[in-house]
mmCIF file of C-alpha atoms and ligand atoms in Angstrom:
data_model
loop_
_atom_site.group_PDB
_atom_site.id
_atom_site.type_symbol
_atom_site.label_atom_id
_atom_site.label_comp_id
_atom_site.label_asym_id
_atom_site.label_seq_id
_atom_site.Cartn_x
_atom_site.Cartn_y
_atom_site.Cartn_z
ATOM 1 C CA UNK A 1 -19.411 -37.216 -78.266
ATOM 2 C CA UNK A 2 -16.275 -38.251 -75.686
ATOM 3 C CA UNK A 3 -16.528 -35.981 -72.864
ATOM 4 C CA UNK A 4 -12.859 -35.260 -71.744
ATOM 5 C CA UNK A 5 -12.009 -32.602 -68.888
ATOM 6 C CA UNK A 6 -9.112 -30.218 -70.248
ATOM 7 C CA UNK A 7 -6.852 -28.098 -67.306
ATOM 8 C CA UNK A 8 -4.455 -25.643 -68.203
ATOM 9 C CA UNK A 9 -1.700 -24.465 -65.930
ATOM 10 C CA UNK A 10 -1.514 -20.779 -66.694
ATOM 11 C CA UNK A 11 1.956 -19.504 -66.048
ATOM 12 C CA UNK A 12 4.193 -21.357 -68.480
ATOM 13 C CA UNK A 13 1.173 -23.151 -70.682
ATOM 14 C CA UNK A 14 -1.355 -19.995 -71.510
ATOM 15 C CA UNK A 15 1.123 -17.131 -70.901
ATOM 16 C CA UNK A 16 4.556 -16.108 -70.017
ATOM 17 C CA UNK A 17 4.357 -14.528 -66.950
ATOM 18 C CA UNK A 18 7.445 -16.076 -65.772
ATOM 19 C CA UNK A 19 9.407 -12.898 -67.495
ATOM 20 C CA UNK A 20 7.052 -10.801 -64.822
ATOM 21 C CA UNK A 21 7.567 -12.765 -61.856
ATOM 22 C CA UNK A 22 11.824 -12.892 -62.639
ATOM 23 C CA UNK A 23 11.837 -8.876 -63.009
ATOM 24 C CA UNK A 24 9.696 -8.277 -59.630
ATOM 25 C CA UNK A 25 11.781 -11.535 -57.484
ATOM 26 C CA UNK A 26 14.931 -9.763 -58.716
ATOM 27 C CA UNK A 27 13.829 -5.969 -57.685
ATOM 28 C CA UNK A 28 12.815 -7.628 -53.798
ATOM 29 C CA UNK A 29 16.253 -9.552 -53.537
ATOM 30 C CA UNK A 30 18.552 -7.035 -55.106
ATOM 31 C CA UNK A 31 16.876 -4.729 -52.718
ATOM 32 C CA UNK A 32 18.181 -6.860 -49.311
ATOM 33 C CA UNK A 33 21.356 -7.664 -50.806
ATOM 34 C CA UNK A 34 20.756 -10.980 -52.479
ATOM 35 C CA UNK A 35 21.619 -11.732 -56.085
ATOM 36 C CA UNK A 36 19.298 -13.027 -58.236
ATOM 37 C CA UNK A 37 19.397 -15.130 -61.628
ATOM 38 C CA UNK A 38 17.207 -16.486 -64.324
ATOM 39 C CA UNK A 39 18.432 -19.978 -63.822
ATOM 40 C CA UNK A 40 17.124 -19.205 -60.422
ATOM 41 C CA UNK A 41 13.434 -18.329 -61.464
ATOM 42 C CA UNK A 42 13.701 -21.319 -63.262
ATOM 43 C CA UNK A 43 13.534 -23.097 -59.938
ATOM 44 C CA UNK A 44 10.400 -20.296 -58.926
ATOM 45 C CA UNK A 45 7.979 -21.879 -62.118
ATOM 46 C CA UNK A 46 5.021 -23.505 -60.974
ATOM 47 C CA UNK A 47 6.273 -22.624 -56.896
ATOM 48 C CA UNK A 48 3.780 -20.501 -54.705
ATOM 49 C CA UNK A 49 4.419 -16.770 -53.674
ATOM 50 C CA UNK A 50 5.383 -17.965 -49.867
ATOM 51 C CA UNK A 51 7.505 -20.351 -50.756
ATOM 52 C CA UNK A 52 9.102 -18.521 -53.258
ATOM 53 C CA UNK A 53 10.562 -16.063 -51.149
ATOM 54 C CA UNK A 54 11.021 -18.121 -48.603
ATOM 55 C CA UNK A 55 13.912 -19.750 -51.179
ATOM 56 C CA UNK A 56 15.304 -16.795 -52.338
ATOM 57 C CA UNK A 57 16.005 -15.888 -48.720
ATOM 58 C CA UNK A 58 17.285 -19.489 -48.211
ATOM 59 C CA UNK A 59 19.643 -18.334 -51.344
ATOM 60 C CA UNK A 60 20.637 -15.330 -49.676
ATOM 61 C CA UNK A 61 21.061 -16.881 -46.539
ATOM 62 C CA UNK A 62 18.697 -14.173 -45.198
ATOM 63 C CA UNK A 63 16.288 -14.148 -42.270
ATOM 64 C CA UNK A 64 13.473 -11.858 -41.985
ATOM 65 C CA UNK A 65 10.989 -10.949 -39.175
ATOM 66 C CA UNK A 66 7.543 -12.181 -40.394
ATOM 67 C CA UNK A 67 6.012 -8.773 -40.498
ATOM 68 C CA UNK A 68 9.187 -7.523 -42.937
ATOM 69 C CA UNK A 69 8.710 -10.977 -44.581
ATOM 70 C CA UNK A 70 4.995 -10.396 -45.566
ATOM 71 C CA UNK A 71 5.816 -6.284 -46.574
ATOM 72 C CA UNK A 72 8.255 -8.043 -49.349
ATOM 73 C CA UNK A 73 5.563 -9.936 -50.095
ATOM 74 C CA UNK A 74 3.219 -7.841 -50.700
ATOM 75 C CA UNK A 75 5.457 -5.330 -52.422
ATOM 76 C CA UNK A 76 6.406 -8.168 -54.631
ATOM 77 C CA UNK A 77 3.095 -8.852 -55.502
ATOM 78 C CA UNK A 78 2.221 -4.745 -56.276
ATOM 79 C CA UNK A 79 5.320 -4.587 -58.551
ATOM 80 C CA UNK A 80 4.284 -7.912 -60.248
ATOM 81 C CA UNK A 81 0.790 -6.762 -60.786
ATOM 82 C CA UNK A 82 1.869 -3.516 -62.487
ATOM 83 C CA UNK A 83 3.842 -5.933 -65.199
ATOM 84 C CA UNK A 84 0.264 -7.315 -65.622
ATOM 85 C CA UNK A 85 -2.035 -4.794 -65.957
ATOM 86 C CA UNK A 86 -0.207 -3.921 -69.457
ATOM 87 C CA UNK A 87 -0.565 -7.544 -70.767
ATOM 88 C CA UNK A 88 -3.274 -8.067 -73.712
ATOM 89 C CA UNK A 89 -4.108 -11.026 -75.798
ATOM 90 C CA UNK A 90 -0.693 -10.306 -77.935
ATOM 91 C CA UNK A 91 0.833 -12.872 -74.789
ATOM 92 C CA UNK A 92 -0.946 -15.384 -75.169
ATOM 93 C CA UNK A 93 1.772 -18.555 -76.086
ATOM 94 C CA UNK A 94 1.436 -19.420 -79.958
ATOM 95 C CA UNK A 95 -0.842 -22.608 -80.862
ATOM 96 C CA UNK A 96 -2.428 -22.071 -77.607
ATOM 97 C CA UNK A 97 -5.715 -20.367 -79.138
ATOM 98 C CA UNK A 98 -6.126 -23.149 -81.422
ATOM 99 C CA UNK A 99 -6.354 -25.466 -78.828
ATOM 100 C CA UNK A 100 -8.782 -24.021 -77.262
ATOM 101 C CA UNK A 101 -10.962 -23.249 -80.257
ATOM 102 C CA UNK A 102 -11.097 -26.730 -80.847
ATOM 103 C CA UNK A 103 -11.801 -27.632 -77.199
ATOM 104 C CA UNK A 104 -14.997 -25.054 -77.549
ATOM 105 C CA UNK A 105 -16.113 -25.930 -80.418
ATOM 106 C CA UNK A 106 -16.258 -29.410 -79.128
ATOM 107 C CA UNK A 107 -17.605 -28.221 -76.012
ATOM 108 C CA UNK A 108 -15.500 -29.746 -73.502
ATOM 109 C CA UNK A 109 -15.119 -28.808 -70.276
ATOM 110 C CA UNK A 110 -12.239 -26.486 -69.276
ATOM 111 C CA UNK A 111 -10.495 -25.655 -66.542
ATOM 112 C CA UNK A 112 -7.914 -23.622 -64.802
ATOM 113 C CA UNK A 113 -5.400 -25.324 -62.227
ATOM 114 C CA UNK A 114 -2.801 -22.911 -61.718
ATOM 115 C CA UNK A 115 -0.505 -21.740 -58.217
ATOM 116 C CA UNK A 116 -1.099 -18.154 -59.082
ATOM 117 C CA UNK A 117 -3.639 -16.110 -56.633
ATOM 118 C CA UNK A 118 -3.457 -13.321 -59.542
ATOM 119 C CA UNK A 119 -4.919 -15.889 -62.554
ATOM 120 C CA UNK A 120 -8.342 -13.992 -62.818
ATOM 121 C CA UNK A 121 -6.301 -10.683 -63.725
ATOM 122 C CA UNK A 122 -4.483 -12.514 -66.028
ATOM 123 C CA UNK A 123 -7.284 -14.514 -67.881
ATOM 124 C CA UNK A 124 -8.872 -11.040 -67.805
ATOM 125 C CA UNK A 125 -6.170 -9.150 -68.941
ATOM 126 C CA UNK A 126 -5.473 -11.412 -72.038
ATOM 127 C CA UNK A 127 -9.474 -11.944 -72.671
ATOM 128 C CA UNK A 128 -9.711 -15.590 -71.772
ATOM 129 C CA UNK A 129 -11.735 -15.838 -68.795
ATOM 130 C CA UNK A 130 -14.566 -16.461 -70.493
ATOM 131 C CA UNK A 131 -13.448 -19.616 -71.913
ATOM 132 C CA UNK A 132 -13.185 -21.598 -68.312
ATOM 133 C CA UNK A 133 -15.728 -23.253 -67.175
ATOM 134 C CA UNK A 134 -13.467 -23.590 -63.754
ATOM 135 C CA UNK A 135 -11.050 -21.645 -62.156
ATOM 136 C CA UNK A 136 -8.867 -23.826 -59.561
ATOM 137 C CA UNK A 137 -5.930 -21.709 -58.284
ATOM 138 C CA UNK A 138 -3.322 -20.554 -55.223
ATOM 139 C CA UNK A 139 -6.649 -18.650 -53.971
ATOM 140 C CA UNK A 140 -8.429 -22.272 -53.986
ATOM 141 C CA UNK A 141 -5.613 -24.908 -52.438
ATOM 142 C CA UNK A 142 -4.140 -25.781 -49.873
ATOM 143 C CA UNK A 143 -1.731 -28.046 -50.631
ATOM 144 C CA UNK A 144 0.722 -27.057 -53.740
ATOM 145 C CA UNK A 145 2.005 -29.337 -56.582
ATOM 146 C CA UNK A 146 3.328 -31.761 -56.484
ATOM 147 C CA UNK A 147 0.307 -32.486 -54.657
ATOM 148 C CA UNK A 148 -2.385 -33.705 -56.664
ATOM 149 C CA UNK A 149 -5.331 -31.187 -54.590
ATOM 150 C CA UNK A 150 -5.243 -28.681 -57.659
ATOM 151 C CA UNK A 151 -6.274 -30.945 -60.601
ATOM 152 C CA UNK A 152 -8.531 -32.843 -58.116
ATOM 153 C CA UNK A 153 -10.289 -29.670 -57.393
ATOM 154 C CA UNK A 154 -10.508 -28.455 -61.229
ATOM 155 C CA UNK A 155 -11.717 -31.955 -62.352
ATOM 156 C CA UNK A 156 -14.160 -32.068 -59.706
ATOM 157 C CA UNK A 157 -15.436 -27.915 -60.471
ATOM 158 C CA UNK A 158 -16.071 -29.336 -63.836
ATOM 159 C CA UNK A 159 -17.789 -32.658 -63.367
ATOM 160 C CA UNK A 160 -15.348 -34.660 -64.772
ATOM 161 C CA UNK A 161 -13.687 -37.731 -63.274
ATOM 162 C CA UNK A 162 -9.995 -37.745 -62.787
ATOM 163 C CA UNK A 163 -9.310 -40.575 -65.461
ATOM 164 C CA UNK A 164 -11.279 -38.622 -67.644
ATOM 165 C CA UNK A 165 -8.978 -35.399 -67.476
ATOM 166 C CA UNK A 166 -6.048 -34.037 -69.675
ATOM 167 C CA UNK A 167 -3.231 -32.088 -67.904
ATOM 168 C CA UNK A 168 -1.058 -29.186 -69.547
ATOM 169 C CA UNK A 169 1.622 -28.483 -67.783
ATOM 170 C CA UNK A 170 5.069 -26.828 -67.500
ATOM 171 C CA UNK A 171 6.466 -27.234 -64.477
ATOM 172 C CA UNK A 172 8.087 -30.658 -63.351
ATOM 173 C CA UNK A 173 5.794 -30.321 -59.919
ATOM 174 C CA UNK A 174 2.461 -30.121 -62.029
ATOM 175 C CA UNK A 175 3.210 -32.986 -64.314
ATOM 176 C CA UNK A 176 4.059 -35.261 -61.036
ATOM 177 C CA UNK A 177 0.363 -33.795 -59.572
ATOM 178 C CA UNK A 178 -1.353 -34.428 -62.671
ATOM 179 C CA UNK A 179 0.199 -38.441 -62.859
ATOM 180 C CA UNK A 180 -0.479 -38.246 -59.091
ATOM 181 C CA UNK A 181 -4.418 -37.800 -59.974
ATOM 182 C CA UNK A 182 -3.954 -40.065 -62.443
ATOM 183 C CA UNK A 183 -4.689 -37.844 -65.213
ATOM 184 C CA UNK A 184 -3.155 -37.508 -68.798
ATOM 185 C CA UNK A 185 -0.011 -35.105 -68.771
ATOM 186 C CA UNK A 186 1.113 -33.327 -71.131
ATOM 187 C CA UNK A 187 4.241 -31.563 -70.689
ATOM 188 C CA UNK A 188 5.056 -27.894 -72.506
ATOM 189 C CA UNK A 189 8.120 -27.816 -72.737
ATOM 190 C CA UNK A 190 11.578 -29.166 -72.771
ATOM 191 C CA UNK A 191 12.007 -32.684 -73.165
ATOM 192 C CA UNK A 192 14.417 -33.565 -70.845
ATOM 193 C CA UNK A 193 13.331 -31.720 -67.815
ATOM 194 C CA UNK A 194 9.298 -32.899 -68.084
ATOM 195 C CA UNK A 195 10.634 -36.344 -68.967
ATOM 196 C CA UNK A 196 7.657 -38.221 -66.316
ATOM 197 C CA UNK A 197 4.861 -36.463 -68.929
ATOM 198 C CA UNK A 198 2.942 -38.658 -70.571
ATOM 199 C CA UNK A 199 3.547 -36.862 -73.785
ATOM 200 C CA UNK A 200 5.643 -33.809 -74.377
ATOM 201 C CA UNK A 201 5.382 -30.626 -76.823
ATOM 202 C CA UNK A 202 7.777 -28.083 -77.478
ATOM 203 C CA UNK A 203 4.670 -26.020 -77.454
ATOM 204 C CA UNK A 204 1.124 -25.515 -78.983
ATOM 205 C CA UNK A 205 2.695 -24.892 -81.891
ATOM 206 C CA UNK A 206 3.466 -29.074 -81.833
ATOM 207 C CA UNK A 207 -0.248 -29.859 -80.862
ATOM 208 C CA UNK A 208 -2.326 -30.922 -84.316
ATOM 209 C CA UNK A 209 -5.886 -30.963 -84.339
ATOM 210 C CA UNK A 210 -5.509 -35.547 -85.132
ATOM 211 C CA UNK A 211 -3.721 -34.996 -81.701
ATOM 212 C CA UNK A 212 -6.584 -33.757 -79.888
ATOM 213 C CA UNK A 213 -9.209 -35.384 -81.632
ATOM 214 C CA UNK A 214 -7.265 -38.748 -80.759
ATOM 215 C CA UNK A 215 -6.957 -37.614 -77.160
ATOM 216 C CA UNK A 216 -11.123 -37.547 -76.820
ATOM 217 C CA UNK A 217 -10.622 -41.376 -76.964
ATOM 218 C CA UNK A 218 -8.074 -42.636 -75.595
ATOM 219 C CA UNK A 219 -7.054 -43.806 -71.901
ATOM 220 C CA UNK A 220 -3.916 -42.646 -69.821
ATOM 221 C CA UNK A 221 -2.400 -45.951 -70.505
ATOM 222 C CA UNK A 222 -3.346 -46.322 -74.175
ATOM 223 C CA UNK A 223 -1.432 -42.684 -74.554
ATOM 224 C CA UNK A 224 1.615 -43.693 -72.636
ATOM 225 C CA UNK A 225 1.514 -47.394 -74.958
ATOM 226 C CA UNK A 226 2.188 -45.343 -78.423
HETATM 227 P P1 LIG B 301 1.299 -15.549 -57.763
HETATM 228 P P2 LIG B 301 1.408 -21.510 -62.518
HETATM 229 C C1 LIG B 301 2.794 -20.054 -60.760
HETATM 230 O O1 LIG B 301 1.879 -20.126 -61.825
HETATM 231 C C2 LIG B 301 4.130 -19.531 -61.271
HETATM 232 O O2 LIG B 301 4.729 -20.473 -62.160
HETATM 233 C C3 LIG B 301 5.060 -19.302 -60.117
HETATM 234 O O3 LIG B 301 6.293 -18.789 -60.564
HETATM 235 C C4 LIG B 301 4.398 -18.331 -59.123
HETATM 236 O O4 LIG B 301 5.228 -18.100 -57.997
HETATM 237 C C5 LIG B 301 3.048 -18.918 -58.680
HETATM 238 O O5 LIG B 301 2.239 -19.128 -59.826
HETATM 239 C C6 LIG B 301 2.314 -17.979 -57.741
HETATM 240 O O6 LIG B 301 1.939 -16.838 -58.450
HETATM 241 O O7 LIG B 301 2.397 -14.776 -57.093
HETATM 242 O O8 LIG B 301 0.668 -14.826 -58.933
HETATM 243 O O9 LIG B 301 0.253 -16.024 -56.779
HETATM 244 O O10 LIG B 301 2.549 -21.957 -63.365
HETATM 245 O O11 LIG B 301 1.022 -22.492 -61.426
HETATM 246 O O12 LIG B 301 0.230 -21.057 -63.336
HETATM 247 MG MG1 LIG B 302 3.342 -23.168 -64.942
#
């Protein structure tokens, strides 16, 4: 048996939450006067919560006393988590359950390497946690992507080498962390915009069985080759 490591991102790759983070970003900012669009949350994916707002302020061309800065925060956070606590496994992306079934029945090691500090709700919430071996996330870095510390850190929490680890990813950050590490990326996602992945799917939908059997032997190099 080839022993592979496998990290998801979460927001983007597992689940949707995107749609959760836009409604609660655009409730803060409407709220101090700034406008707020989706091709703006666009810009949010894969970002952490601090530096999140600290762009949509940049946006707004808004300044903020650090204790006011941290109660939007946090109130961003509350309304976010309230958006979560009704999610079940009906979100999880299509195609991405067969993945993992294949990954467990194969047992290989899987991990979670995600910015969010909320992904144990959310694995919870949409009965996954069980399935990861690891969990790597905003609660466990210090350094965001495009730094490579995340995928390090998830390789590393499930005894796998960095060469030896496959990368899903979304976000155009993640896929530059994951090459960064020098791991296989796979971008989810739209072909132009994850263009430095080493291979890209629309989604999981895209991902066959031959492709992940095929991906158990073969090298970061060998991928990028075909
Ligand atoms: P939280 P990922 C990221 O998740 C989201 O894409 C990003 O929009 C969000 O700001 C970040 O998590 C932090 O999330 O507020 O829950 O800590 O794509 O890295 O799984
Ligand atoms: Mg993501």
């Amino acid at each position: 048996m080839n022993r592979k490591g496998f990290i998801f991102d979460l927001d983007g790759v597992i689940v949707d939450t995107a749609k959760y983070h836009f409604l609660a970003w655009k409730k803060l900012a409407n709220s101090i006067g700034i406008d707020f669009t989706e091709h703006q949350n666009e810009q949010l994916k894969g970002v952490s919560r601090i530096e999140s707002l600290k762009k949509i302020l940049n946006w707004g061309n808004v300044t903020l006393s650090e204790t006011d800065f941290n109660r939007l925060m946090a109130e961003k956070n509350e309304n976010y988590l309230s958006y979560i606590a009704k999610m079940d496994d009906s979100e999880i992306l299509p195609g991405v359950m067969k993945t993992l079934e294949f990954l467990i029945k194969d047992k290989q090691p899987i991990a979670l390497g995600s910015a969010s500090k909320n992904s144990i709700e959310i694995l919870n919430k949409v009965h996954l946690f069980k399935h990861f071996d690891a969990i790597i996330d905003g609660n466990s870095v210090t350094k965001a992507k495009p730094d490579p510390e995340v995928f390090l850190k998830a390789a590393a929490a499930i005894n796998c080498s960095p060469e030896t680890c496959i990368v899903f990813e979304d976000s155009v950050a993640g896929i530059q962390a994951a090459n960064k590490a020098n791991m296989i990326s796979i971008g989810i996602g739209n072909q132009t915009i994850l263009n430095e992945a080493d291979i890209i799917f629309k989604d999981f939908t895209e991902i066959s069985t031959d492709f992940l059997q095929n991906l158990l032997s073969v090298t970061k190099s060998e991928l990028k080759k075909k």
